[in-house]
PDB file of C-alpha atoms in Angstrom:
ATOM      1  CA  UNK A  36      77.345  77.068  89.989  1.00  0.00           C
ATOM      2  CA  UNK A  37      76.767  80.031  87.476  1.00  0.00           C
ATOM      3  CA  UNK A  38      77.496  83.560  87.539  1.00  0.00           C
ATOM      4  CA  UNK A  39      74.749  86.047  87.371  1.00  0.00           C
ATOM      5  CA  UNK A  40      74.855  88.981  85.299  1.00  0.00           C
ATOM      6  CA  UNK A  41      73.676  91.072  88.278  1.00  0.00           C
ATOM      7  CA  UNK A  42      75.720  90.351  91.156  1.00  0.00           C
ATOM      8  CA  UNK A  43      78.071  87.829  92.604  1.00  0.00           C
ATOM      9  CA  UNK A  44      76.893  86.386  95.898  1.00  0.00           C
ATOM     10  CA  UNK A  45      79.273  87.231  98.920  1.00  0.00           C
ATOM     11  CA  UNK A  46      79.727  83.714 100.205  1.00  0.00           C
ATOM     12  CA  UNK A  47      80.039  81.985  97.035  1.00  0.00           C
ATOM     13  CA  UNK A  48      79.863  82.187  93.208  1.00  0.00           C
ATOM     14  CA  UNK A  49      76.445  80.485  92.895  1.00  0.00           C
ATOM     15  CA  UNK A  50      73.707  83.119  92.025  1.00  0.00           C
ATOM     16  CA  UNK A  51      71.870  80.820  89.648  1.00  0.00           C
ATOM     17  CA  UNK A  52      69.096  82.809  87.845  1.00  0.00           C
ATOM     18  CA  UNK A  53      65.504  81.746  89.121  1.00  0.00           C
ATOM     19  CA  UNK A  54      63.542  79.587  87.159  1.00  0.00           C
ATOM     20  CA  UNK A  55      61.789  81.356  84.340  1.00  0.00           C
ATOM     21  CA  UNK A  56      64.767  84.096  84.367  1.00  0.00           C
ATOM     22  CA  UNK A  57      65.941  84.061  80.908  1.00  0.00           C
ATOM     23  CA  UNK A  58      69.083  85.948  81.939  1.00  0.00           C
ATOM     24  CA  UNK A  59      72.077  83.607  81.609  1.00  0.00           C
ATOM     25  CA  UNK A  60      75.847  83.375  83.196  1.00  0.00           C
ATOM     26  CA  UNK A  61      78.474  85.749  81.732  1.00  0.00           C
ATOM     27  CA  UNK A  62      80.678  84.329  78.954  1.00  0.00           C
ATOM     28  CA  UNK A  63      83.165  86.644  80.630  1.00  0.00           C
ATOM     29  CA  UNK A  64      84.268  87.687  83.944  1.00  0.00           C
ATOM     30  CA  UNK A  65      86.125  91.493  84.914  1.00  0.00           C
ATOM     31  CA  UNK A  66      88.569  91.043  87.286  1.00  0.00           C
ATOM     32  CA  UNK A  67      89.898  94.322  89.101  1.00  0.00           C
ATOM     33  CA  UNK A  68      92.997  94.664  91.561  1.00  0.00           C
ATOM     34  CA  UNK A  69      92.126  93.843  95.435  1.00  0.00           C
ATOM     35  CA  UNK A  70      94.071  96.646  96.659  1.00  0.00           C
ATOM     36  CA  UNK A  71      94.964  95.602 100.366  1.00  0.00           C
ATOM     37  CA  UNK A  72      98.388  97.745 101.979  1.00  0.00           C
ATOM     38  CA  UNK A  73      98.554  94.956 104.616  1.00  0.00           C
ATOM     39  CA  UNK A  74      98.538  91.836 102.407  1.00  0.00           C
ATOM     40  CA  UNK A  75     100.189  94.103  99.381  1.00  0.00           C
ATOM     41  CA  UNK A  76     103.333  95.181 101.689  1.00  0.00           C
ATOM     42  CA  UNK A  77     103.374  91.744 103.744  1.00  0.00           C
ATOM     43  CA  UNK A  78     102.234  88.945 100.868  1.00  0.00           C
ATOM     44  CA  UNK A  79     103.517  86.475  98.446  1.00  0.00           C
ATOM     45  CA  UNK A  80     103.118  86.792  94.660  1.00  0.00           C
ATOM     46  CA  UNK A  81     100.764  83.194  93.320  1.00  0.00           C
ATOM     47  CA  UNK A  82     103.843  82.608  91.427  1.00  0.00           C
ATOM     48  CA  UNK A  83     106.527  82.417  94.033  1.00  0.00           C
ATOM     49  CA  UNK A  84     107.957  79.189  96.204  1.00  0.00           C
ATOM     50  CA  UNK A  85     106.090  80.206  99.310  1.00  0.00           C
ATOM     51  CA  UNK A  86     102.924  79.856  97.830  1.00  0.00           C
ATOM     52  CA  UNK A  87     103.594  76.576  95.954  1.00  0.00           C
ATOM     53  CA  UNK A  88     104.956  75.388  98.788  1.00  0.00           C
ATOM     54  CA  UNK A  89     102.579  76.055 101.701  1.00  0.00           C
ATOM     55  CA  UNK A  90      99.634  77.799 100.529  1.00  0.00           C
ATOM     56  CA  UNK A  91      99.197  74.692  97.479  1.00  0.00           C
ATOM     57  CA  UNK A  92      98.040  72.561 100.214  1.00  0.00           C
ATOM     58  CA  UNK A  93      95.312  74.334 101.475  1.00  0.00           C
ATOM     59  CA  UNK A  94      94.193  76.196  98.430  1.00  0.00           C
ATOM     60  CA  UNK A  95      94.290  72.725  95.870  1.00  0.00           C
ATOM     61  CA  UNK A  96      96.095  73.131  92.498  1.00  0.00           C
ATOM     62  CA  UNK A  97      93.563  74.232  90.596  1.00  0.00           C
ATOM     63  CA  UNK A  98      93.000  77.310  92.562  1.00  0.00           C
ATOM     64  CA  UNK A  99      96.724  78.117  92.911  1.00  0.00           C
ATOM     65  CA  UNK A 100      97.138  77.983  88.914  1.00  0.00           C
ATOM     66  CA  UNK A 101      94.097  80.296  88.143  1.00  0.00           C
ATOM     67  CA  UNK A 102      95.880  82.914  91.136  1.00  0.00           C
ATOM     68  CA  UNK A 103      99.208  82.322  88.977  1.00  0.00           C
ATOM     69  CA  UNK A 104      97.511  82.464  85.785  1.00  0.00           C
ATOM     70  CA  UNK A 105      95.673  86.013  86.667  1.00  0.00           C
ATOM     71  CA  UNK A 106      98.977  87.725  88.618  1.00  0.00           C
ATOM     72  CA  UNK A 107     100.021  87.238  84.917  1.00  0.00           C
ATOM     73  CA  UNK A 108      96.940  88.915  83.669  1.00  0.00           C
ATOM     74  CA  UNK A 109      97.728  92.158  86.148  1.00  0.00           C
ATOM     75  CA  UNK A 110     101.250  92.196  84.867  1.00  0.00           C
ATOM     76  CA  UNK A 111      99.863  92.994  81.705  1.00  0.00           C
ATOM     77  CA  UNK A 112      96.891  95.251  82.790  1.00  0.00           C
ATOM     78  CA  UNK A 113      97.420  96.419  86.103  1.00  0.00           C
ATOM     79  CA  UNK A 114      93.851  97.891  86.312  1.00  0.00           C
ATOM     80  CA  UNK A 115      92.059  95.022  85.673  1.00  0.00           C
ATOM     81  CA  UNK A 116      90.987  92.229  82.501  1.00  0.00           C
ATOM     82  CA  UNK A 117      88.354  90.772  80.905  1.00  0.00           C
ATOM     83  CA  UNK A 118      88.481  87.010  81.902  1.00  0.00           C
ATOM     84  CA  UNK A 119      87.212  84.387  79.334  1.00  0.00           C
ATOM     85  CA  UNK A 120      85.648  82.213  81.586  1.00  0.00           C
ATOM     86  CA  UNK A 121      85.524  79.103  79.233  1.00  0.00           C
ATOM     87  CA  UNK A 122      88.728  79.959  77.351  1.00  0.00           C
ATOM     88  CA  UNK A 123      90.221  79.796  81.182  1.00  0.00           C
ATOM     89  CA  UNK A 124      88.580  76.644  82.141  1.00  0.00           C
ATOM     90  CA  UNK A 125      90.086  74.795  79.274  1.00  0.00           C
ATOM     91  CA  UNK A 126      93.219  76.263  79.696  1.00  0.00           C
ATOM     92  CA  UNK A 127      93.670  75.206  83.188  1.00  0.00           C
ATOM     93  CA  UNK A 128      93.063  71.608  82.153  1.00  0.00           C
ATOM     94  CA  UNK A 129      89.714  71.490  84.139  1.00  0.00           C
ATOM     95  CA  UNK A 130      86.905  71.716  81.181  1.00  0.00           C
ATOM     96  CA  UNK A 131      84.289  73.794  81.318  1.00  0.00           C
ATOM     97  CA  UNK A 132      82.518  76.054  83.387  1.00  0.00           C
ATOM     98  CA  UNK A 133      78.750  75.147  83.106  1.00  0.00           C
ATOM     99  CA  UNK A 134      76.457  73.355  85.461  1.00  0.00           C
ATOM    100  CA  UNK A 135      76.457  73.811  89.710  1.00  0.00           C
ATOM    101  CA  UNK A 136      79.297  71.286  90.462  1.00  0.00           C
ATOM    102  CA  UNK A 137      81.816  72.065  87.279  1.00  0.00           C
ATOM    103  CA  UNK A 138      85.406  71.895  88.529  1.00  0.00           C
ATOM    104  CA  UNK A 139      86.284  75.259  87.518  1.00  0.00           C
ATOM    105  CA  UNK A 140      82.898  76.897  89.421  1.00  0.00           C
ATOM    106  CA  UNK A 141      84.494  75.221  92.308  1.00  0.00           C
ATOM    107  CA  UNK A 142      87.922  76.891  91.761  1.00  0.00           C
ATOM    108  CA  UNK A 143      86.410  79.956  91.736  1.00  0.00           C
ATOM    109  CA  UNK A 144      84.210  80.044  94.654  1.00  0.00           C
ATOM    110  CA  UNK A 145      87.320  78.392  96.448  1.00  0.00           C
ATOM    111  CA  UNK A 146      89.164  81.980  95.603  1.00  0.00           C
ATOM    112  CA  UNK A 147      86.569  83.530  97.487  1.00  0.00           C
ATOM    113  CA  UNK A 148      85.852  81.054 100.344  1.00  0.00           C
ATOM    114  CA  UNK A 149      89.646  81.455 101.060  1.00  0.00           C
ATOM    115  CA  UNK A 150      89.544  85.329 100.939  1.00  0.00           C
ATOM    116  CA  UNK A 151      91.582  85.220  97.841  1.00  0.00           C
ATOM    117  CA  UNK A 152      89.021  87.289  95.910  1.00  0.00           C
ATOM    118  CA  UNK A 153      85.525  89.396  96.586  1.00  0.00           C
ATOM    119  CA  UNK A 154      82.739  90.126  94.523  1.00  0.00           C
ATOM    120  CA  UNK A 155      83.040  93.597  93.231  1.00  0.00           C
ATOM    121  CA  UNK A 156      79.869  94.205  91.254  1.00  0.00           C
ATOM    122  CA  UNK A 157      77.778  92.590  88.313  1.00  0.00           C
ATOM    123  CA  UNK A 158      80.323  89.946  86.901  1.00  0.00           C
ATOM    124  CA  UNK A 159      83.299  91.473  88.485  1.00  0.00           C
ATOM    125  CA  UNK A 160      85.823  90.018  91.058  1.00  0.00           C
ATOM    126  CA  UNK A 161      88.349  91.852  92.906  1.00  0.00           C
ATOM    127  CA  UNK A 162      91.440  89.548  93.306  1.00  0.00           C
ATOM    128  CA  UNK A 163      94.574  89.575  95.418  1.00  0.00           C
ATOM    129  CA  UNK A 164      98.119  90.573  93.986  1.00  0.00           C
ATOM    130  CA  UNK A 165      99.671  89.237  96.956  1.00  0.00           C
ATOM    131  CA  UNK A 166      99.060  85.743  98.752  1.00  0.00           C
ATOM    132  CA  UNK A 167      98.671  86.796 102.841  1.00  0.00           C
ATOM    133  CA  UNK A 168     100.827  84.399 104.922  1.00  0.00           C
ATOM    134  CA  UNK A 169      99.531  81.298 105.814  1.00  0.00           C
ATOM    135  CA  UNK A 170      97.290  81.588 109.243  1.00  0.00           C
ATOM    136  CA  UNK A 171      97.284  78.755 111.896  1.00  0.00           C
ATOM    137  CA  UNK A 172      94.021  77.737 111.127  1.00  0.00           C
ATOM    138  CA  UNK A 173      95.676  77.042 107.363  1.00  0.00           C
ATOM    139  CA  UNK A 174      99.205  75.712 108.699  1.00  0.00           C
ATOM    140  CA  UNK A 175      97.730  72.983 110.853  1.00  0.00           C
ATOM    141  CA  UNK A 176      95.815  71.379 107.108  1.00  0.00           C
ATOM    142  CA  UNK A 177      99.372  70.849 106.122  1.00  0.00           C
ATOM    143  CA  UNK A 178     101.777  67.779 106.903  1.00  0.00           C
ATOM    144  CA  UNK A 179     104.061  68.315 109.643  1.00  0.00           C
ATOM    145  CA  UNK A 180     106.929  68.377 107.549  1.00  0.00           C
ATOM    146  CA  UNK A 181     105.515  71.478 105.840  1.00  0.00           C
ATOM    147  CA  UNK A 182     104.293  73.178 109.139  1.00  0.00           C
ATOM    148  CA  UNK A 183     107.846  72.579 110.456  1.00  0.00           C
ATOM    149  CA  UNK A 184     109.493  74.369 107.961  1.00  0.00           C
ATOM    150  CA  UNK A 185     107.269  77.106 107.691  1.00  0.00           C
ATOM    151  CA  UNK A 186     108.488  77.775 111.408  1.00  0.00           C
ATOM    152  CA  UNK A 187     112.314  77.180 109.774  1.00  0.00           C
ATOM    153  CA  UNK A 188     111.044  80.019 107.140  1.00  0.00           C
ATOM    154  CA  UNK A 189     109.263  82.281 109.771  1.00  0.00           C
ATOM    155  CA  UNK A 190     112.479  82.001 112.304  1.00  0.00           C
ATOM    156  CA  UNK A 191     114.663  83.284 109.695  1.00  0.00           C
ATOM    157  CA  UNK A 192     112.350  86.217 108.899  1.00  0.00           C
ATOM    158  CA  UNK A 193     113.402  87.470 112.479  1.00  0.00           C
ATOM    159  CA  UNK A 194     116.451  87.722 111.687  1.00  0.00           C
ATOM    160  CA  UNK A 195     115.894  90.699 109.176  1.00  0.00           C
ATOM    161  CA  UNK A 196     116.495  94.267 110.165  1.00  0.00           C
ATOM    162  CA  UNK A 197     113.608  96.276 111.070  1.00  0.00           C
ATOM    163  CA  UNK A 198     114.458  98.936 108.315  1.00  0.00           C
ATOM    164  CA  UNK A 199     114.635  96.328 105.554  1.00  0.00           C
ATOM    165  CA  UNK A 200     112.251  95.037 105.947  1.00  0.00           C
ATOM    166  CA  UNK A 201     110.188  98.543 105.983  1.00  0.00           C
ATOM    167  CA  UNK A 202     111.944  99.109 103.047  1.00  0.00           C
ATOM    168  CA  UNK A 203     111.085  96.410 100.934  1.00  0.00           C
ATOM    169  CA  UNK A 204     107.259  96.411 102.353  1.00  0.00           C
ATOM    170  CA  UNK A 205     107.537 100.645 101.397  1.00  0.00           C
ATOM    171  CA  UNK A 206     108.624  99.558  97.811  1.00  0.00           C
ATOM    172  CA  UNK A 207     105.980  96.810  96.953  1.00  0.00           C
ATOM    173  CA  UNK A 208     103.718  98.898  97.982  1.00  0.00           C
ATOM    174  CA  UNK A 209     104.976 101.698  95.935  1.00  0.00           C
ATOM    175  CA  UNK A 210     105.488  99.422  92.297  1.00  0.00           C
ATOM    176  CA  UNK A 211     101.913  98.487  92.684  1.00  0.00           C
ATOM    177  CA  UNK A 212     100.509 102.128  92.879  1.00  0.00           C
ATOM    178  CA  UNK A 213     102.895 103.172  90.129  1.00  0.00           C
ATOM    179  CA  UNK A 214     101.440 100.419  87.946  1.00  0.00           C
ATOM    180  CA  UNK A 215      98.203 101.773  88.823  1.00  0.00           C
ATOM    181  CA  UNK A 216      98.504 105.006  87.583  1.00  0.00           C
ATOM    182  CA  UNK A 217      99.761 106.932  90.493  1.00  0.00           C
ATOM    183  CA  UNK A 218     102.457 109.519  90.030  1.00  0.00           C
ATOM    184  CA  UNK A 219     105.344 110.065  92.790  1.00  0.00           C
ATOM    185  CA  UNK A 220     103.727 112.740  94.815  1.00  0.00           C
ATOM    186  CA  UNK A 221     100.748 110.131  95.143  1.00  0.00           C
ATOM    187  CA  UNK A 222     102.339 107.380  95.903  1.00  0.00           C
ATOM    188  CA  UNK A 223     104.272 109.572  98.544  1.00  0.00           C
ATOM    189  CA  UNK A 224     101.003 110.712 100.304  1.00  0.00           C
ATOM    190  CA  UNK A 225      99.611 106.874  99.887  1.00  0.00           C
ATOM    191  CA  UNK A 226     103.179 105.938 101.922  1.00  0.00           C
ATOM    192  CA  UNK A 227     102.515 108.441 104.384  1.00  0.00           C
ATOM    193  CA  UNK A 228      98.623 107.987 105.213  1.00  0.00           C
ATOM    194  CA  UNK A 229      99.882 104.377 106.028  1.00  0.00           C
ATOM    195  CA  UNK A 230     102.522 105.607 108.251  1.00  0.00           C
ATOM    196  CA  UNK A 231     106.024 104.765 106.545  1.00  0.00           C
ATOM    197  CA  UNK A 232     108.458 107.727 107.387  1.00  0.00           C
ATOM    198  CA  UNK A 233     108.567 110.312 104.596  1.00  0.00           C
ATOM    199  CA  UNK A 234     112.404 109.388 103.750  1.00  0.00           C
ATOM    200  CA  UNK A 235     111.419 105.863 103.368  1.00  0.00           C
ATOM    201  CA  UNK A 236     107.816 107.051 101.113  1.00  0.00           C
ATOM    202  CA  UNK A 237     110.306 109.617  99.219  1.00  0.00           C
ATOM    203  CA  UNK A 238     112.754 106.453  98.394  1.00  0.00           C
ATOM    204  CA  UNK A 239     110.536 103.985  97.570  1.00  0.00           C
ATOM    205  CA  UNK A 240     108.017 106.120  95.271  1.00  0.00           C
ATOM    206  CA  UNK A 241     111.361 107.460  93.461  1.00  0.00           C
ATOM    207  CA  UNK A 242     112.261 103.601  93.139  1.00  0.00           C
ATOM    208  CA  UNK A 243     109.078 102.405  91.824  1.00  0.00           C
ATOM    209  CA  UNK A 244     108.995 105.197  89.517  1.00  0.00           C
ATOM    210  CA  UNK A 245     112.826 104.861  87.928  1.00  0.00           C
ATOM    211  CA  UNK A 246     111.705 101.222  88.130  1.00  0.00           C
ATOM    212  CA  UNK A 247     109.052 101.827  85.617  1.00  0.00           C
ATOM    213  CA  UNK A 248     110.136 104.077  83.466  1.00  0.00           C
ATOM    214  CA  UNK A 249     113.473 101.742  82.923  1.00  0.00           C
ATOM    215  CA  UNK A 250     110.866  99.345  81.239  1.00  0.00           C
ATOM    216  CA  UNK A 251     110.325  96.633  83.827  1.00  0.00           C
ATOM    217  CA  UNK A 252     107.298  96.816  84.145  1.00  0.00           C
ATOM    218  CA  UNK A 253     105.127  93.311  84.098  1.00  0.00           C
ATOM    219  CA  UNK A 254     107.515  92.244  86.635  1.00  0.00           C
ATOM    220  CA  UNK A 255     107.444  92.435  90.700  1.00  0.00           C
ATOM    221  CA  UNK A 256     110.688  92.554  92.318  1.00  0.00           C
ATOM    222  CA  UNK A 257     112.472  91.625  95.177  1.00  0.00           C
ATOM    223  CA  UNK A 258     112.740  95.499  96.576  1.00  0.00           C
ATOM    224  CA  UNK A 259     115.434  94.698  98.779  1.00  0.00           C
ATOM    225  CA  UNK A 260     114.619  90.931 100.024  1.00  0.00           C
ATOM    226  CA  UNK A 261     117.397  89.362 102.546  1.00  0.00           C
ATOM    227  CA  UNK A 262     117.399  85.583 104.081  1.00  0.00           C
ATOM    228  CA  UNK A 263     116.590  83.573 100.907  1.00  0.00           C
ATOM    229  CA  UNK A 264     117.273  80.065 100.777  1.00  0.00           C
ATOM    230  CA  UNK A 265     118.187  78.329  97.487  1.00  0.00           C
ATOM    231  CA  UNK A 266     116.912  81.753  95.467  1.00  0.00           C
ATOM    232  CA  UNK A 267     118.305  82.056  92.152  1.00  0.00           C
ATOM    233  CA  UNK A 268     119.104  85.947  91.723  1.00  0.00           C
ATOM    234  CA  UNK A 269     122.057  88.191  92.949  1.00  0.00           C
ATOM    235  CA  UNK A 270     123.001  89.933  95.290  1.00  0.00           C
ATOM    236  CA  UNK A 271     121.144  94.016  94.558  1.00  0.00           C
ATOM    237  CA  UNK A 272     121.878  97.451  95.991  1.00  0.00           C
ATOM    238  CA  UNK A 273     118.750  96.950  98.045  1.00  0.00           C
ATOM    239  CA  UNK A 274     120.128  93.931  99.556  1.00  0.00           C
ATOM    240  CA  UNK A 275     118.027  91.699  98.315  1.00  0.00           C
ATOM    241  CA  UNK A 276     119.260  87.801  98.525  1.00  0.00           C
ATOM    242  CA  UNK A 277     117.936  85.550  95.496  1.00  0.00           C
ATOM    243  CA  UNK A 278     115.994  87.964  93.822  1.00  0.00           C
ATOM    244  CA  UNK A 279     115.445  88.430  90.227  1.00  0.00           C
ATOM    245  CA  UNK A 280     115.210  91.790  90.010  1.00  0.00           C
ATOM    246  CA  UNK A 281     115.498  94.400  92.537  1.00  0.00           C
ATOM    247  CA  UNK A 282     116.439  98.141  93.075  1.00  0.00           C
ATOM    248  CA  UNK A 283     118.319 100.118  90.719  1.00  0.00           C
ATOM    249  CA  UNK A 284     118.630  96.375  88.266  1.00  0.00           C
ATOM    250  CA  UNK A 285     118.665  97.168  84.579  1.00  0.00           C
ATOM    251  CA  UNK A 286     117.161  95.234  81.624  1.00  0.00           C
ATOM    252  CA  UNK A 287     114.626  93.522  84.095  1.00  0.00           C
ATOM    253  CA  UNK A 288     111.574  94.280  81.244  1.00  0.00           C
ATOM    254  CA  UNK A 289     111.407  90.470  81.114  1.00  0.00           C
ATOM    255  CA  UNK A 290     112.707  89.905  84.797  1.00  0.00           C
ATOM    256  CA  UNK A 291     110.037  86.955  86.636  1.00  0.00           C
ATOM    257  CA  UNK A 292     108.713  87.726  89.538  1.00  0.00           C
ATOM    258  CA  UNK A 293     110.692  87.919  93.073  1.00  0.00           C
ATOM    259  CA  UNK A 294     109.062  88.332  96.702  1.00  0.00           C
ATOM    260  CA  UNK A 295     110.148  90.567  99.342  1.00  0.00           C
ATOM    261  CA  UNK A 296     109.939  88.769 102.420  1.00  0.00           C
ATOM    262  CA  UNK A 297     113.197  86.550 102.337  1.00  0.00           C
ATOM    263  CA  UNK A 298     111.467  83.646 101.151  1.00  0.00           C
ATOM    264  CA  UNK A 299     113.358  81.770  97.710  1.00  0.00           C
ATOM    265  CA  UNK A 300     112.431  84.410  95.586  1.00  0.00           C
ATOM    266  CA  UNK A 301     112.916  82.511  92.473  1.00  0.00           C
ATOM    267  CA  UNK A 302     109.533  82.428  90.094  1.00  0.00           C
ATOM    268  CA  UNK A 303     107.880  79.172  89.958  1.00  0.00           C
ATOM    269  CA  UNK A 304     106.783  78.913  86.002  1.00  0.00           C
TER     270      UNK A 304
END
């Protein structure tokens, strides 16, 4: 499969020139933010135990690596990167990128086929922050050993209170705009327009922001996450169990990654 320099197809990554076309695949790819509130509030980060342990499965290795490999990339440029198609082939320990069946071609239109990234224009792909959790359709491709403790994982999710949970969905929600660009007065209308009670949109845009602007930046945090299981962080004022980093934490700049929804927060490197 190649990548056109007009478009990428929809359904897959294969938009081979015709023959005679002398236009050729880009050496590079752009890869934007998928901005998604539901899956954004709601998801796992590519680098976190729930997605290494039940979404690996279903999306194959070399697809969970490149999702790990560009949440690193929006860490660093939260508006989007230029992707070295080649350079990221070789680095993923899967060669190179050339030619219809070429394992990394397959990763990518695997990102797409599983609604982990969209086309976005000529040589551009919008790409998930946040891994959605795993539907049934998904679940029942893993052993049952897996599927049984997802249940384990899901049952102890209940167990949350409502209003954490709404908080630490408000404050994901509100680091990601902040590393967008977004100042606290928009991030407090974004909160509202998707229905989080002004208190909670005041809290968590004044969070995200202090969060910022105390340099940790490059790193998601736990926001507040309760109910993790082997996690490696303390104890935080937002209640967060496991996580690395988490409300009002200082000297996080360097802080890994920690999800929100009570999973084992700890970063899988």
């Amino acid at each position: 499969m190649t990548i056109s320099t007009i478009a990428i197809s929809p359904t897959s990554l294969d938009a081979t020139p015709a023959a005679g076309d002398a236009r050729r695949a880009p050496d590079q790819l752009r890869i934007v933010p998928w901005i998604d509130p539901v899956v954004d509030a709601a998801g796992h980060d590519p680098r976190s135990w729930y997605v290494e342990t039940f979404w690996l499965g279903v999306l194959g290795p070399s697809t969970v690596w490149l999702l790990r490999l560009l949440a690193a990339g929006f860490d660093e440029a939260p508006s989007g990167f230029d992707l070295d198609l080649d350079d990221t082939a070789r680095a993923l320990g899967i060669g190179g990128r050339r030619g219809r069946n070429a394992p990394f071609q397959r990763t990518l239109d695997r990102c797409v086929t599983f609604d982990m990234a969209r086309p976005a224009g000529p040589a551009t792909l919008a790409v998930r922050r946040h891994l959605p959790p795993l539907a049934r359709r998904h679940l029942l491709r893993l052993p049952p050993t897996l599927q049984e403790r997802h249940r384990s994982w899901v049952d102890s999710r209940l167990r949350v209170p409502p209003v954490e949970v709404l908080r630490q969905r408000s404050r994901r929600l509100a680091l990601s705009l902040v590393e967008l660009g977004e100042d606290q007065r928009q991030v407090e209308a974004a909160l509202a327009r998707w229905r989080f009670h002004p208190a909670l949109a005041h809290e968590a845009a004044c969070w995200a922001v202090s969060r910022i602007a105390t340099g940790a930046t490059g790193a998601r945090t736990a926001a507040g996450a309760a109910g993790a299981t082997g996690a490696t962080g303390a104890r935080t004022a937002a209640g967060a169990t496991g996580a690395e980093a988490a409300a009002g934490t200082t000297g996080a700049a360097g802080a890994a990654t920690a999800e929100v929804h009570g999973e084992e927060s700890q970063t899988v490197r």
